[in-house]
Each structure stands twice: as C-alpha cells, then as structure tokens.
C-alpha cells in the first residue's frame, strides 16, 4: 500500500484522556474494513491532562489549537489533513466499523457533496429515548444530518470550513454544504448502514433529562437569542461545552 492518505479523521479534543483511546480504537477498527490509508488527527484544544500523550501513543497525529470555538478547532484539523476525504467525530463518541468504507463509497458515486450520520446513544433510558426521537425528527424534517460529519477536503475548502460559531456549528455548516452541493448538482445525505455511537457522559453526570431541563430553565435566554441578543447564550454555551471538561 502506498503512503498516500485517502481519508483523514479529525478528532477535536479538550481534556479527553478518558475517551480519546476509545475513539481512536473505533476509527482504527473502521479503517480495518477500508482498503485505503487513513490518518487520525487529534486536535488538542487547551488540554491540561494526558490527552496528547495518549493520542500519540495510539498512533494519532496531534495538532494544537487554543481557541474557545469548536469550529476553529475542527478547522485546524482539516487544514492539517492530507486526505482527500475528511471525516470529523467528537472525541467522546465512536464510529461503527463500516463507517469509513461507506463514506468513501458514497462520495465516490459522485451523487453526494457530503453528509452526517444517524445518532444512537451508547445507553438508553426513557428521556434519552425522547432525545433520540427528537433528533431523528429534526434530522428528517431539515435533512441537516450531523454527528459524524464528512465531505471532501475540496468541498470543505470551498465553503471555508466549519461555520465560525460557538455551538451548532455542524448544523450551520450542513446548511452551507447542502447549498454548495445543490449548486454542483449533488445531495447532502446521511449514512444508511452505519451510525454514530453517541456518548452519554453529560447525562451520566447531570441526569438524563439534562437538555429538556436546560431548555425550560433557559427559555428566556433562548428567546432573547432568537431575537438577536446572544450575550447570555454565549455564557450558557461556555458553561455547557467549553468549561465542562475542566470540572471533570
């Protein structure tokens, strides 16, 4: 096999020493069902634990980014990637074994600009089942599948990478990529045979009704954000996404 890299998997990581090996192992297993070469790029974002050390010892390439913005973290990995195809997955999540091969096949058909993946939780309860159903309905209505995110590097470059915002950057990026695909006569789609295994760690720590409670508790903040005042929303996003791992 040549040294040419066919697929680059980008993994943003902020203090993920508990999860990084698990994620890398799932990528390696999936790479084993794919005939081409796969590189794994872990983007260490303000890590103060052993994430970098564990990632390197498990064969990943490590690059660093200090921004408090997940989109910029992802884009740092994409910029470093050598593969023609880019796949992104969050560090606490895992991919199923046929993921890389299916993505490669879908892109090679020429019908698709890119896409996402169905999301399945690693464990289930009634509130998590409700969350699952809510995600499935939203994905079906909007067609903006996310979770695992994939496209060619050329397409990512054409749209300027991930949308530069603090959260929901994958959905915002999906919208842009979908529109770009339409201009090229290609569809935005989702995996059919594989899925994202979604971590439940926040639910494990803070309760399975977490996001439903947050929506009720922060209804005022969400309404203000919808009307254009995002100051309180930024604080909430910092608390939920960017400061979370510092406390665990």
Coordinates of N, CA and C in Angstrom, one line a residue:
X1 N 0.8 -1.2 0.0 CA 0.0 0.0 0.0 C 0.9 1.3 0.0
X2 N 0.5 2.2 -0.7 CA 1.3 3.5 -0.8 C 1.2 4.3 0.4
X3 N 2.0 5.4 0.5 CA 2.0 6.3 1.6 C 0.9 7.3 1.5
X4 N 0.2 7.3 0.3 CA -0.9 8.3 0.1 C -2.0 8.1 1.1
X5 N -2.5 9.2 1.7 CA -3.6 9.2 2.6 C -4.9 9.4 1.9
X6 N -5.8 8.5 2.0 CA -7.1 8.7 1.3 C -8.1 9.4 2.2
X7 N -8.1 9.1 3.5 CA -9.1 9.6 4.4 C -8.4 10.2 5.7
X8 N -8.8 11.4 6.1 CA -8.3 12.0 7.3 C -9.5 12.1 8.3
X9 N -9.3 11.5 9.5 CA -10.4 11.6 10.5 C -9.9 12.6 11.5
X10 N -10.7 13.7 11.7 CA -10.3 14.8 12.6 C -11.1 14.7 13.9
X11 N -10.4 14.7 15.0 CA -11.0 14.5 16.3 C -10.7 15.7 17.2
X12 N -11.6 16.6 17.4 CA -11.3 17.7 18.4 C -11.3 17.2 19.8
X13 N -10.4 17.6 20.6 CA -10.3 17.1 22.0 C -9.9 18.1 23.0
X14 N -10.7 18.3 24.0 CA -10.4 19.2 25.2 C -10.5 18.4 26.4
X15 N -9.3 18.0 27.0 CA -9.2 17.2 28.2 C -10.0 15.9 28.1
X16 N -9.6 15.1 27.1 CA -10.4 13.9 26.8 C -9.6 12.6 27.2
X17 N -8.8 12.6 28.2 CA -7.9 11.5 28.5 C -8.8 10.2 28.7
X18 N -10.0 10.3 29.2 CA -10.8 9.1 29.5 C -11.4 8.5 28.2
X19 N -11.5 9.3 27.2 CA -12.2 8.9 26.0 C -11.4 8.8 24.7
X20 N -10.2 9.4 24.7 CA -9.5 9.5 23.4 C -9.1 8.2 22.8
X21 N -8.6 7.2 23.7 CA -8.2 5.9 23.2 C -9.4 5.2 22.6
X22 N -10.6 5.3 23.3 CA -11.8 4.6 22.9 C -12.2 5.1 21.5
X23 N -12.1 6.4 21.3 CA -12.5 7.0 20.0 C -11.5 6.5 18.9
X24 N -10.2 6.6 19.2 CA -9.2 6.2 18.2 C -9.4 4.7 17.9
X25 N -9.6 3.9 18.9 CA -9.8 2.4 18.6 C -11.0 2.2 17.6
X26 N -12.1 2.9 17.8 CA -13.2 2.8 16.9 C -12.9 3.2 15.5
X27 N -12.0 4.2 15.3 CA -11.6 4.7 14.0 C -10.7 3.6 13.4
X28 N -9.8 3.1 14.2 CA -8.8 2.1 13.7 C -9.6 0.8 13.2
X29 N -10.6 0.4 14.0 CA -11.4 -0.7 13.6 C -12.1 -0.5 12.3
X30 N -12.7 0.7 12.1 CA -13.4 1.1 10.9 C -12.4 1.1 9.7
X31 N -11.2 1.6 10.0 CA -10.1 1.7 9.0 C -9.7 0.3 8.5
X32 N -9.9 -0.7 9.4 CA -9.5 -2.1 9.0 C -10.5 -2.7 8.0
X33 N -11.7 -2.1 7.9 CA -12.7 -2.5 6.9 C -12.6 -1.7 5.6
X34 N -11.6 -0.8 5.5 CA -11.4 0.1 4.3 C -10.1 -0.2 3.7
X35 N -10.1 -0.2 2.4 CA -8.8 -0.7 1.6 C -7.8 0.4 1.6
X36 N -8.2 1.7 1.7 CA -7.2 2.8 1.6 C -6.5 3.1 2.9
X37 N -5.7 4.2 2.9 CA -4.9 4.6 4.0 C -5.7 5.7 4.8
X38 N -5.7 5.6 6.1 CA -6.5 6.5 7.0 C -5.5 7.1 8.0
X39 N -5.5 8.5 8.1 CA -4.8 9.1 9.2 C -5.8 9.7 10.2
X40 N -5.4 9.6 11.5 CA -6.2 10.1 12.6 C -5.5 11.4 13.1
X41 N -6.2 12.5 13.1 CA -5.7 13.8 13.6 C -6.5 14.2 14.8
X42 N -5.8 14.2 16.0 CA -6.4 14.7 17.2 C -6.0 16.1 17.4
X43 N -7.0 17.0 17.5 CA -6.7 18.4 17.7 C -6.8 18.7 19.2
X44 N -5.7 18.9 19.9 CA -5.7 19.1 21.3 C -6.0 20.6 21.5
X45 N -7.1 20.9 22.2 CA -7.6 22.2 22.5 C -7.5 22.5 24.0
X46 N -6.5 23.3 24.3 CA -6.3 23.7 25.7 C -6.2 22.6 26.7
X47 N -5.6 21.5 26.3 CA -5.6 20.3 27.1 C -4.6 20.4 28.3
X48 N -5.0 20.1 29.4 CA -4.1 20.1 30.6 C -4.0 18.7 31.2
X49 N -4.5 17.7 30.5 CA -4.4 16.3 31.0 C -3.5 15.5 30.1
X50 N -3.7 14.2 30.0 CA -2.9 13.3 29.2 C -3.4 13.0 27.8
X51 N -4.4 13.8 27.4 CA -5.0 13.6 26.0 C -3.9 13.5 24.9
X52 N -3.0 14.4 24.9 CA -2.0 14.4 23.8 C -1.1 13.2 23.9
X53 N -0.7 12.9 25.1 CA 0.2 11.7 25.3 C -0.5 10.4 24.8
X54 N -1.7 10.2 25.2 CA -2.5 9.0 24.9 C -2.7 9.0 23.4
X55 N -3.1 10.1 22.8 CA -3.4 10.1 21.4 C -2.1 9.7 20.6
X56 N -1.0 10.3 20.9 CA 0.3 10.0 20.2 C 0.6 8.5 20.4
X57 N 0.5 8.0 21.6 CA 0.9 6.6 21.9 C 0.0 5.6 21.2
X58 N -1.2 6.1 20.7 CA -2.1 5.2 20.0 C -2.1 5.5 18.5
X59 N -1.1 6.2 18.0 CA -0.8 6.4 16.6 C -1.5 7.5 15.9
X60 N -2.1 8.4 16.7 CA -2.7 9.6 16.1 C -1.7 10.7 15.9
X61 N -1.9 11.6 14.9 CA -1.2 12.8 14.7 C -1.8 13.8 15.6
X62 N -1.0 14.6 16.3 CA -1.6 15.6 17.2 C -1.2 17.0 16.8
X63 N -2.2 17.9 16.6 CA -2.0 19.3 16.4 C -2.7 20.0 17.5
X64 N -2.4 21.3 17.6 CA -2.9 22.1 18.8 C -3.7 23.3 18.3
X65 N -4.7 23.7 19.1 CA -5.5 24.9 18.9 C -5.9 25.4 20.2
X66 N -5.8 26.7 20.4 CA -6.1 27.3 21.7 C -7.4 28.1 21.7
X67 N -8.2 28.1 20.6 CA -9.4 28.9 20.5 C -10.5 28.3 21.4
X68 N -11.4 29.1 21.9 CA -12.6 28.6 22.6 C -13.8 28.6 21.6
X69 N -13.5 27.9 20.5 CA -14.5 27.8 19.5 C -14.4 26.5 18.7
X70 N -15.3 25.6 18.9 CA -15.2 24.2 18.3 C -15.0 24.2 16.8
X71 N -15.6 25.2 16.1 CA -15.4 25.3 14.7 C -14.0 25.5 14.3
X72 N -13.3 26.4 15.0 CA -11.9 26.7 14.8 C -11.0 25.5 15.1
X73 N -11.4 24.8 16.1 CA -10.7 23.5 16.5 C -10.8 22.5 15.3
X74 N -12.0 22.3 14.9 CA -12.2 21.4 13.7 C -11.4 21.8 12.5
X75 N -11.5 23.1 12.2 CA -10.8 23.7 11.0 C -9.3 23.5 11.1
X76 N -8.7 23.6 12.3 CA -7.3 23.4 12.4 C -6.9 22.0 12.0
X77 N -7.8 21.0 12.4 CA -7.5 19.6 12.0 C -7.7 19.4 10.5
X78 N -8.7 20.1 9.9 CA -8.9 20.0 8.4 C -7.8 20.6 7.7
X79 N -7.3 21.7 8.1 CA -6.1 22.4 7.5 C -4.9 21.5 7.5
X80 N -4.7 20.7 8.5 CA -3.6 19.8 8.7 C -3.7 18.5 7.9
X81 N -4.9 18.2 7.5 CA -5.2 16.9 6.9 C -4.6 16.7 5.5
X82 N -4.2 15.5 5.2 CA -3.6 15.1 3.9 C -4.5 14.3 3.1
X83 N -5.6 13.8 3.6 CA -6.5 13.0 2.9 C -7.5 13.8 2.0
X84 N -7.9 13.2 0.9 CA -8.9 13.9 0.0 C -10.3 13.9 0.6
X85 N -10.5 13.0 1.6 CA -11.8 12.9 2.2 C -11.6 13.2 3.7
X86 N -12.5 14.1 4.3 CA -12.4 14.5 5.7 C -13.6 13.9 6.4
X87 N -13.4 13.3 7.6 CA -14.4 12.9 8.5 C -14.1 13.5 9.8
X88 N -15.1 14.1 10.5 CA -14.9 14.6 11.8 C -15.8 13.9 12.8
X89 N -15.3 13.6 14.0 CA -16.0 12.9 15.0 C -15.5 13.5 16.4
X90 N -16.5 13.7 17.3 CA -16.1 14.2 18.6 C -15.4 13.1 19.4
X91 N -14.5 13.5 20.3 CA -13.6 12.6 21.0 C -14.3 11.6 21.9
X92 N -15.5 12.0 22.5 CA -16.2 11.1 23.4 C -17.1 10.1 22.7
X93 N -17.2 10.3 21.4 CA -18.1 9.4 20.6 C -17.3 8.3 19.8
X94 N -18.0 7.4 19.2 CA -17.3 6.4 18.4 C -18.1 6.1 17.1
X95 N -17.3 5.6 16.1 CA -18.0 5.2 14.9 C -18.1 3.7 14.8
X96 N -19.1 3.2 14.0 CA -19.2 1.8 13.8 C -18.3 1.4 12.7
X97 N -18.1 0.0 12.6 CA -17.0 -0.5 11.8 C -17.0 -0.2 10.3
X98 N -18.2 -0.1 9.7 CA -18.2 0.2 8.3 C -18.3 1.6 7.9
X99 N -18.1 2.5 8.9 CA -18.3 4.0 8.6 C -17.4 4.5 7.5
X100 N -16.1 4.3 7.6 CA -15.2 4.9 6.6 C -15.4 4.4 5.2
X101 N -15.6 3.1 5.1 CA -15.9 2.4 3.8 C -17.2 3.0 3.2
X102 N -18.2 3.2 4.0 CA -19.5 3.7 3.5 C -19.3 5.1 3.0
X103 N -18.6 5.9 3.8 CA -18.4 7.3 3.4 C -17.7 7.4 2.1
X104 N -16.6 6.6 2.0 CA -15.8 6.6 0.8 C -16.6 6.2 -0.4
X105 N -17.4 5.2 -0.3 CA -18.3 4.7 -1.3 C -19.3 5.8 -1.8
X106 N -20.0 6.4 -0.8 CA -21.0 7.4 -1.1 C -20.4 8.6 -1.9
X107 N -19.2 9.1 -1.4 CA -18.5 10.2 -2.1 C -18.1 9.8 -3.5
X108 N -17.6 8.5 -3.7 CA -17.1 8.1 -5.0 C -18.2 7.9 -6.0
X109 N -19.5 7.8 -5.6 CA -20.6 7.7 -6.5 C -20.8 9.0 -7.3
X110 N -20.3 10.1 -6.7 CA -20.4 11.4 -7.3 C -21.8 12.1 -7.1
X111 N -22.7 11.4 -6.4 CA -24.0 11.9 -6.2 C -24.1 12.8 -5.0
X112 N -23.1 12.7 -4.1 CA -23.3 13.4 -2.8 C -22.1 14.4 -2.5
X113 N -22.5 15.5 -1.9 CA -21.5 16.5 -1.5 C -20.9 16.2 -0.2
X114 N -21.6 15.4 0.6 CA -21.2 15.1 2.0 C -22.4 14.7 2.8
X115 N -22.2 14.7 4.1 CA -23.4 14.4 5.0 C -23.0 14.1 6.4
X116 N -23.9 13.5 7.1 CA -23.8 13.2 8.5 C -24.0 11.7 8.8
X117 N -24.5 11.4 10.0 CA -24.7 10.0 10.3 C -25.9 10.0 11.3
X118 N -26.6 8.9 11.3 CA -27.6 8.7 12.4 C -26.9 8.6 13.7
X119 N -27.6 9.1 14.7 CA -27.1 9.1 16.1 C -27.8 8.1 17.0
X120 N -27.0 7.2 17.6 CA -27.6 6.3 18.6 C -26.8 6.4 19.9
X121 N -27.5 6.5 21.0 CA -26.8 6.7 22.3 C -26.2 5.4 22.7
X122 N -25.1 5.5 23.6 CA -24.4 4.2 24.0 C -25.2 3.5 25.1
X123 N -26.2 4.2 25.7 CA -27.1 3.5 26.6 C -28.5 4.2 26.4
X124 N -29.5 3.6 26.9 CA -30.9 4.2 26.7 C -31.7 4.2 28.0
X125 N -32.5 5.3 28.2 CA -33.5 5.4 29.2 C -34.7 6.1 28.6
X126 N -35.7 6.3 29.3 CA -36.9 7.0 28.7 C -36.5 8.4 28.2
X127 N -35.9 9.3 29.0 CA -35.6 10.6 28.5 C -34.6 10.6 27.3
X128 N -33.6 9.6 27.4 CA -32.7 9.5 26.3 C -33.4 9.0 25.0
X129 N -34.3 8.2 25.2 CA -35.1 7.7 24.0 C -35.9 8.9 23.4
X130 N -36.4 9.8 24.3 CA -37.1 11.0 23.9 C -36.2 11.9 23.1
X131 N -34.9 12.0 23.6 CA -33.9 12.8 22.9 C -33.6 12.3 21.6
X132 N -33.5 10.9 21.5 CA -33.2 10.2 20.3 C -34.3 10.5 19.2
X133 N -35.6 10.4 19.7 CA -36.7 10.6 18.8 C -36.7 12.1 18.3
X134 N -36.4 13.0 19.2 CA -36.4 14.4 18.8 C -35.3 14.7 17.8
X135 N -34.1 14.1 17.9 CA -33.1 14.2 17.0 C -33.5 13.6 15.6
X136 N -34.1 12.5 15.6 CA -34.5 11.8 14.4 C -35.5 12.6 13.6
X137 N -36.5 13.2 14.4 CA -37.5 14.0 13.7 C -36.9 15.3 13.1
X138 N -36.0 16.0 13.9 CA -35.4 17.2 13.4 C -34.5 16.9 12.2
X139 N -33.8 15.8 12.2 CA -32.9 15.4 11.1 C -33.8 15.2 9.8
X140 N -34.9 14.4 10.1 CA -35.8 14.1 9.0 C -36.5 15.3 8.3
X141 N -36.8 16.2 9.2 CA -37.5 17.5 8.7 C -36.5 18.4 8.0
X142 N -35.4 18.6 8.6 CA -34.4 19.5 8.0 C -33.5 18.9 7.0
X143 N -33.2 17.6 7.1 CA -32.2 17.0 6.2 C -30.8 17.4 6.6
X144 N -30.6 18.1 7.7 CA -29.3 18.6 8.1 C -28.6 17.6 9.0
X145 N -28.3 16.4 8.6 CA -27.7 15.4 9.4 C -26.3 15.8 9.9
X146 N -26.0 15.5 11.1 CA -24.7 15.9 11.6 C -24.1 14.7 12.4
X147 N -23.6 14.9 13.6 CA -23.0 13.8 14.3 C -21.6 13.6 13.7
X148 N -21.3 12.5 13.1 CA -20.2 12.3 12.3 C -20.4 13.2 11.0
X149 N -19.4 14.0 10.6 CA -19.5 14.9 9.6 C -18.5 14.6 8.5
X150 N -18.9 14.6 7.2 CA -18.0 14.1 6.2 C -18.2 14.8 4.8
X151 N -17.1 15.0 4.2 CA -17.1 15.6 2.8 C -15.7 15.6 2.3
X152 N -15.5 15.9 1.0 CA -14.1 16.0 0.5 C -13.4 17.3 1.1
X153 N -12.1 17.2 1.2 CA -11.4 18.4 1.6 C -11.6 19.6 0.7
X154 N -11.7 19.3 -0.6 CA -12.0 20.3 -1.6 C -13.3 21.0 -1.3
X155 N -14.3 20.3 -0.9 CA -15.6 20.9 -0.5 C -15.5 21.7 0.7
X156 N -14.8 21.2 1.8 CA -14.6 22.0 3.0 C -13.9 23.3 2.7
X157 N -12.9 23.2 1.8 CA -12.1 24.4 1.5 C -13.0 25.4 0.7
X158 N -13.9 24.9 -0.1 CA -14.8 25.7 -0.9 C -15.7 26.5 -0.1
X159 N -16.2 25.9 1.0 CA -17.2 26.6 1.9 C -16.5 27.3 3.1
X160 N -15.2 27.3 3.1 CA -14.4 27.9 4.2 C -14.4 27.2 5.5
X161 N -14.6 25.9 5.4 CA -14.5 25.0 6.7 C -15.8 25.1 7.5
X162 N -15.7 24.8 8.7 CA -16.9 24.8 9.6 C -17.2 26.3 9.9
X163 N -18.6 26.5 10.0 CA -19.1 27.8 10.3 C -18.5 28.3 11.7
X164 N -18.0 29.5 11.7 CA -17.3 30.1 12.9 C -18.3 30.5 13.9
X165 N -18.9 29.6 14.7 CA -19.8 30.0 15.8 C -19.6 29.0 16.9
X166 N -20.0 29.4 18.1 CA -19.7 28.6 19.3 C -20.3 27.2 19.5
X167 N -21.6 27.1 19.0 CA -22.2 25.8 19.1 C -23.2 25.7 17.9
X168 N -23.6 24.4 17.6 CA -24.5 24.2 16.5 C -23.7 24.5 15.2
X169 N -22.4 24.5 15.2 CA -21.6 24.8 14.1 C -21.8 23.8 13.0
X170 N -22.1 22.5 13.4 CA -22.2 21.4 12.5 C -23.5 21.6 11.6
X171 N -24.6 22.1 12.3 CA -25.8 22.3 11.6 C -25.7 23.5 10.6
X172 N -25.0 24.6 11.1 CA -24.8 25.7 10.3 C -23.9 25.4 9.1
X173 N -22.9 24.5 9.3 CA -22.1 24.1 8.2 C -22.8 23.2 7.2
X174 N -23.7 22.3 7.8 CA -24.5 21.4 6.9 C -25.4 22.3 6.0
X175 N -25.9 23.4 6.5 CA -26.7 24.2 5.6 C -25.9 24.8 4.4
X176 N -24.7 25.2 4.8 CA -23.8 25.8 3.7 C -23.4 24.7 2.7
X177 N -23.0 23.6 3.3 CA -22.6 22.5 2.4 C -23.7 22.0 1.5
X178 N -24.9 21.9 2.1 CA -26.1 21.5 1.3 C -26.3 22.4 0.2
X179 N -26.2 23.7 0.4 CA -26.5 24.7 -0.6 C -25.4 24.6 -1.7
X180 N -24.1 24.5 -1.2 CA -23.0 24.3 -2.1 C -23.2 23.1 -3.0
X181 N -23.6 22.0 -2.4 CA -23.9 20.7 -3.1 C -24.9 20.9 -4.2
X182 N -26.0 21.7 -3.8 CA -27.0 21.9 -4.8 C -26.5 22.6 -6.0
X183 N -25.6 23.5 -5.8 CA -25.0 24.3 -7.0 C -24.2 23.4 -7.8
X184 N -23.7 22.2 -7.3 CA -22.9 21.3 -8.0 C -23.8 20.1 -8.5
X185 N -25.1 20.1 -8.2 CA -25.9 19.0 -8.6 C -25.8 17.8 -7.7
X186 N -25.3 18.0 -6.5 CA -25.1 16.9 -5.6 C -26.0 17.1 -4.3
X187 N -26.3 15.9 -3.7 CA -27.1 16.0 -2.5 C -26.3 15.9 -1.2
X188 N -26.9 16.4 -0.1 CA -26.4 16.2 1.2 C -27.2 15.1 1.8
X189 N -26.5 14.1 2.4 CA -27.1 12.9 2.8 C -26.7 12.4 4.2
X190 N -27.0 11.2 4.5 CA -26.6 10.6 5.8 C -26.2 9.1 5.5
X191 N -25.5 8.5 6.4 CA -25.1 7.1 6.3 C -26.4 6.3 6.5
X192 N -26.4 5.1 5.8 CA -27.6 4.2 5.9 C -27.2 3.0 6.7
X193 N -26.0 2.5 6.6 CA -25.6 1.2 7.2 C -24.9 1.4 8.5
X194 N -24.4 2.6 8.8 CA -23.6 2.9 9.9 C -24.2 4.1 10.7
X195 N -23.7 4.2 12.0 CA -24.2 5.3 12.8 C -23.1 5.8 13.8
X196 N -23.3 6.9 14.4 CA -22.5 7.5 15.4 C -23.0 6.9 16.8
X197 N -22.0 6.4 17.6 CA -22.3 5.9 18.9 C -22.1 7.1 19.8
X198 N -23.2 7.7 20.3 CA -23.1 9.0 21.0 C -22.9 8.8 22.5
X199 N -21.9 9.5 23.0 CA -21.5 9.4 24.4 C -22.7 9.9 25.3
X200 N -22.9 9.3 26.4 CA -23.9 9.8 27.4 C -23.3 10.4 28.6
X201 N -22.0 10.8 28.5 CA -21.3 11.2 29.8 C -22.0 12.4 30.5
X202 N -22.4 13.4 29.7 CA -23.1 14.5 30.3 C -24.4 14.1 31.0
X203 N -25.1 13.2 30.4 CA -26.3 12.7 31.1 C -25.9 11.8 32.3
X204 N -24.8 11.1 32.2 CA -24.4 10.3 33.4 C -24.1 11.2 34.6
X205 N -23.5 12.3 34.3 CA -23.1 13.3 35.3 C -24.2 14.1 35.8
X206 N -25.0 14.6 34.9 CA -26.0 15.6 35.2 C -27.5 15.2 35.1
X207 N -27.7 13.9 34.7 CA -29.1 13.4 34.7 C -29.6 13.3 33.2
X208 N -30.4 12.3 33.0 CA -30.9 12.0 31.6 C -31.8 13.1 31.1
X209 N -32.5 13.9 32.0 CA -33.4 14.9 31.5 C -32.6 16.3 31.2
X210 N -31.3 16.2 31.2 CA -30.4 17.4 31.2 C -30.9 18.4 30.2
X211 N -31.0 18.1 28.9 CA -31.3 19.1 27.9 C -32.7 19.6 27.9
X212 N -33.6 18.7 28.3 CA -35.0 19.2 28.5 C -35.1 20.2 29.6
X213 N -34.4 19.9 30.7 CA -34.3 20.9 31.9 C -33.7 22.2 31.5
X214 N -32.6 22.1 30.7 CA -31.9 23.3 30.2 C -32.8 24.2 29.3
X215 N -33.6 23.5 28.5 CA -34.5 24.3 27.6 C -35.5 25.0 28.4
X216 N -36.0 24.4 29.5 CA -37.0 25.0 30.3 C -36.3 26.1 31.2
X217 N -35.2 25.8 31.8 CA -34.5 26.7 32.7 C -34.0 28.0 32.0
X218 N -33.6 27.8 30.7 CA -33.0 28.9 30.0 C -33.9 29.3 28.8
X219 N -35.2 29.2 29.0 CA -36.2 29.6 28.0 C -36.0 31.1 27.7
X220 N -35.8 31.9 28.7 CA -35.6 33.3 28.5 C -34.4 33.6 27.7
X221 N -33.3 33.0 28.0 CA -32.0 33.1 27.2 C -32.2 32.7 25.8
X222 N -32.9 31.6 25.5 CA -33.1 31.1 24.2 C -34.0 32.1 23.4
X223 N -35.0 32.6 24.1 CA -35.9 33.6 23.4 C -35.2 34.9 23.0
X224 N -34.4 35.4 24.0 CA -33.5 36.6 23.7 C -32.6 36.3 22.5
X225 N -32.0 35.1 22.5 CA -31.1 34.8 21.4 C -31.8 34.8 20.1
X226 N -33.0 34.2 20.1 CA -33.8 34.2 18.9 C -34.1 35.6 18.4
X227 N -34.2 36.5 19.3 CA -34.5 37.9 19.0 C -33.2 38.7 18.7
X228 N -32.1 38.1 18.8 CA -30.8 38.8 18.5 C -29.9 39.1 19.6
X229 N -30.3 38.9 20.9 CA -29.4 39.2 22.0 C -28.8 37.9 22.4
X230 N -27.5 37.6 22.1 CA -26.9 36.3 22.3 C -25.9 36.4 23.5
X231 N -25.8 37.5 24.2 CA -24.8 37.6 25.3 C -25.0 36.5 26.3
X232 N -26.2 36.3 26.8 CA -26.5 35.2 27.8 C -26.3 33.8 27.2
X233 N -26.6 33.7 25.9 CA -26.4 32.4 25.3 C -25.0 32.0 25.2
X234 N -24.1 33.0 24.9 CA -22.7 32.7 24.9 C -22.2 32.1 26.3
X235 N -22.7 32.7 27.4 CA -22.3 32.2 28.7 C -22.8 30.8 28.9
X236 N -24.0 30.5 28.5 CA -24.6 29.2 28.6 C -23.8 28.2 27.8
X237 N -23.4 28.6 26.6 CA -22.6 27.7 25.7 C -21.2 27.4 26.3
X238 N -20.6 28.4 26.9 CA -19.3 28.3 27.6 C -19.5 27.2 28.7
X239 N -20.5 27.4 29.5 CA -20.7 26.5 30.6 C -20.9 25.1 30.2
X240 N -21.7 24.9 29.1 CA -22.1 23.5 28.7 C -21.1 22.8 27.9
X241 N -20.4 23.6 27.0 CA -19.5 23.0 26.1 C -18.0 23.2 26.4
X242 N -17.6 24.4 26.7 CA -16.2 24.7 26.7 C -15.6 24.6 28.1
X243 N -16.4 24.8 29.1 CA -15.9 24.6 30.5 C -16.2 23.3 31.1
X244 N -17.0 22.5 30.4 CA -17.5 21.2 31.0 C -16.3 20.3 31.5
X245 N -15.4 20.1 30.6 CA -14.3 19.1 30.9 C -13.3 19.6 32.0
X246 N -13.3 20.9 32.2 CA -12.4 21.4 33.2 C -12.8 21.0 34.6
X247 N -14.1 20.6 34.8 CA -14.6 20.3 36.1 C -14.7 18.8 36.3
X248 N -14.2 18.0 35.3 CA -14.3 16.5 35.4 C -13.0 15.9 35.2

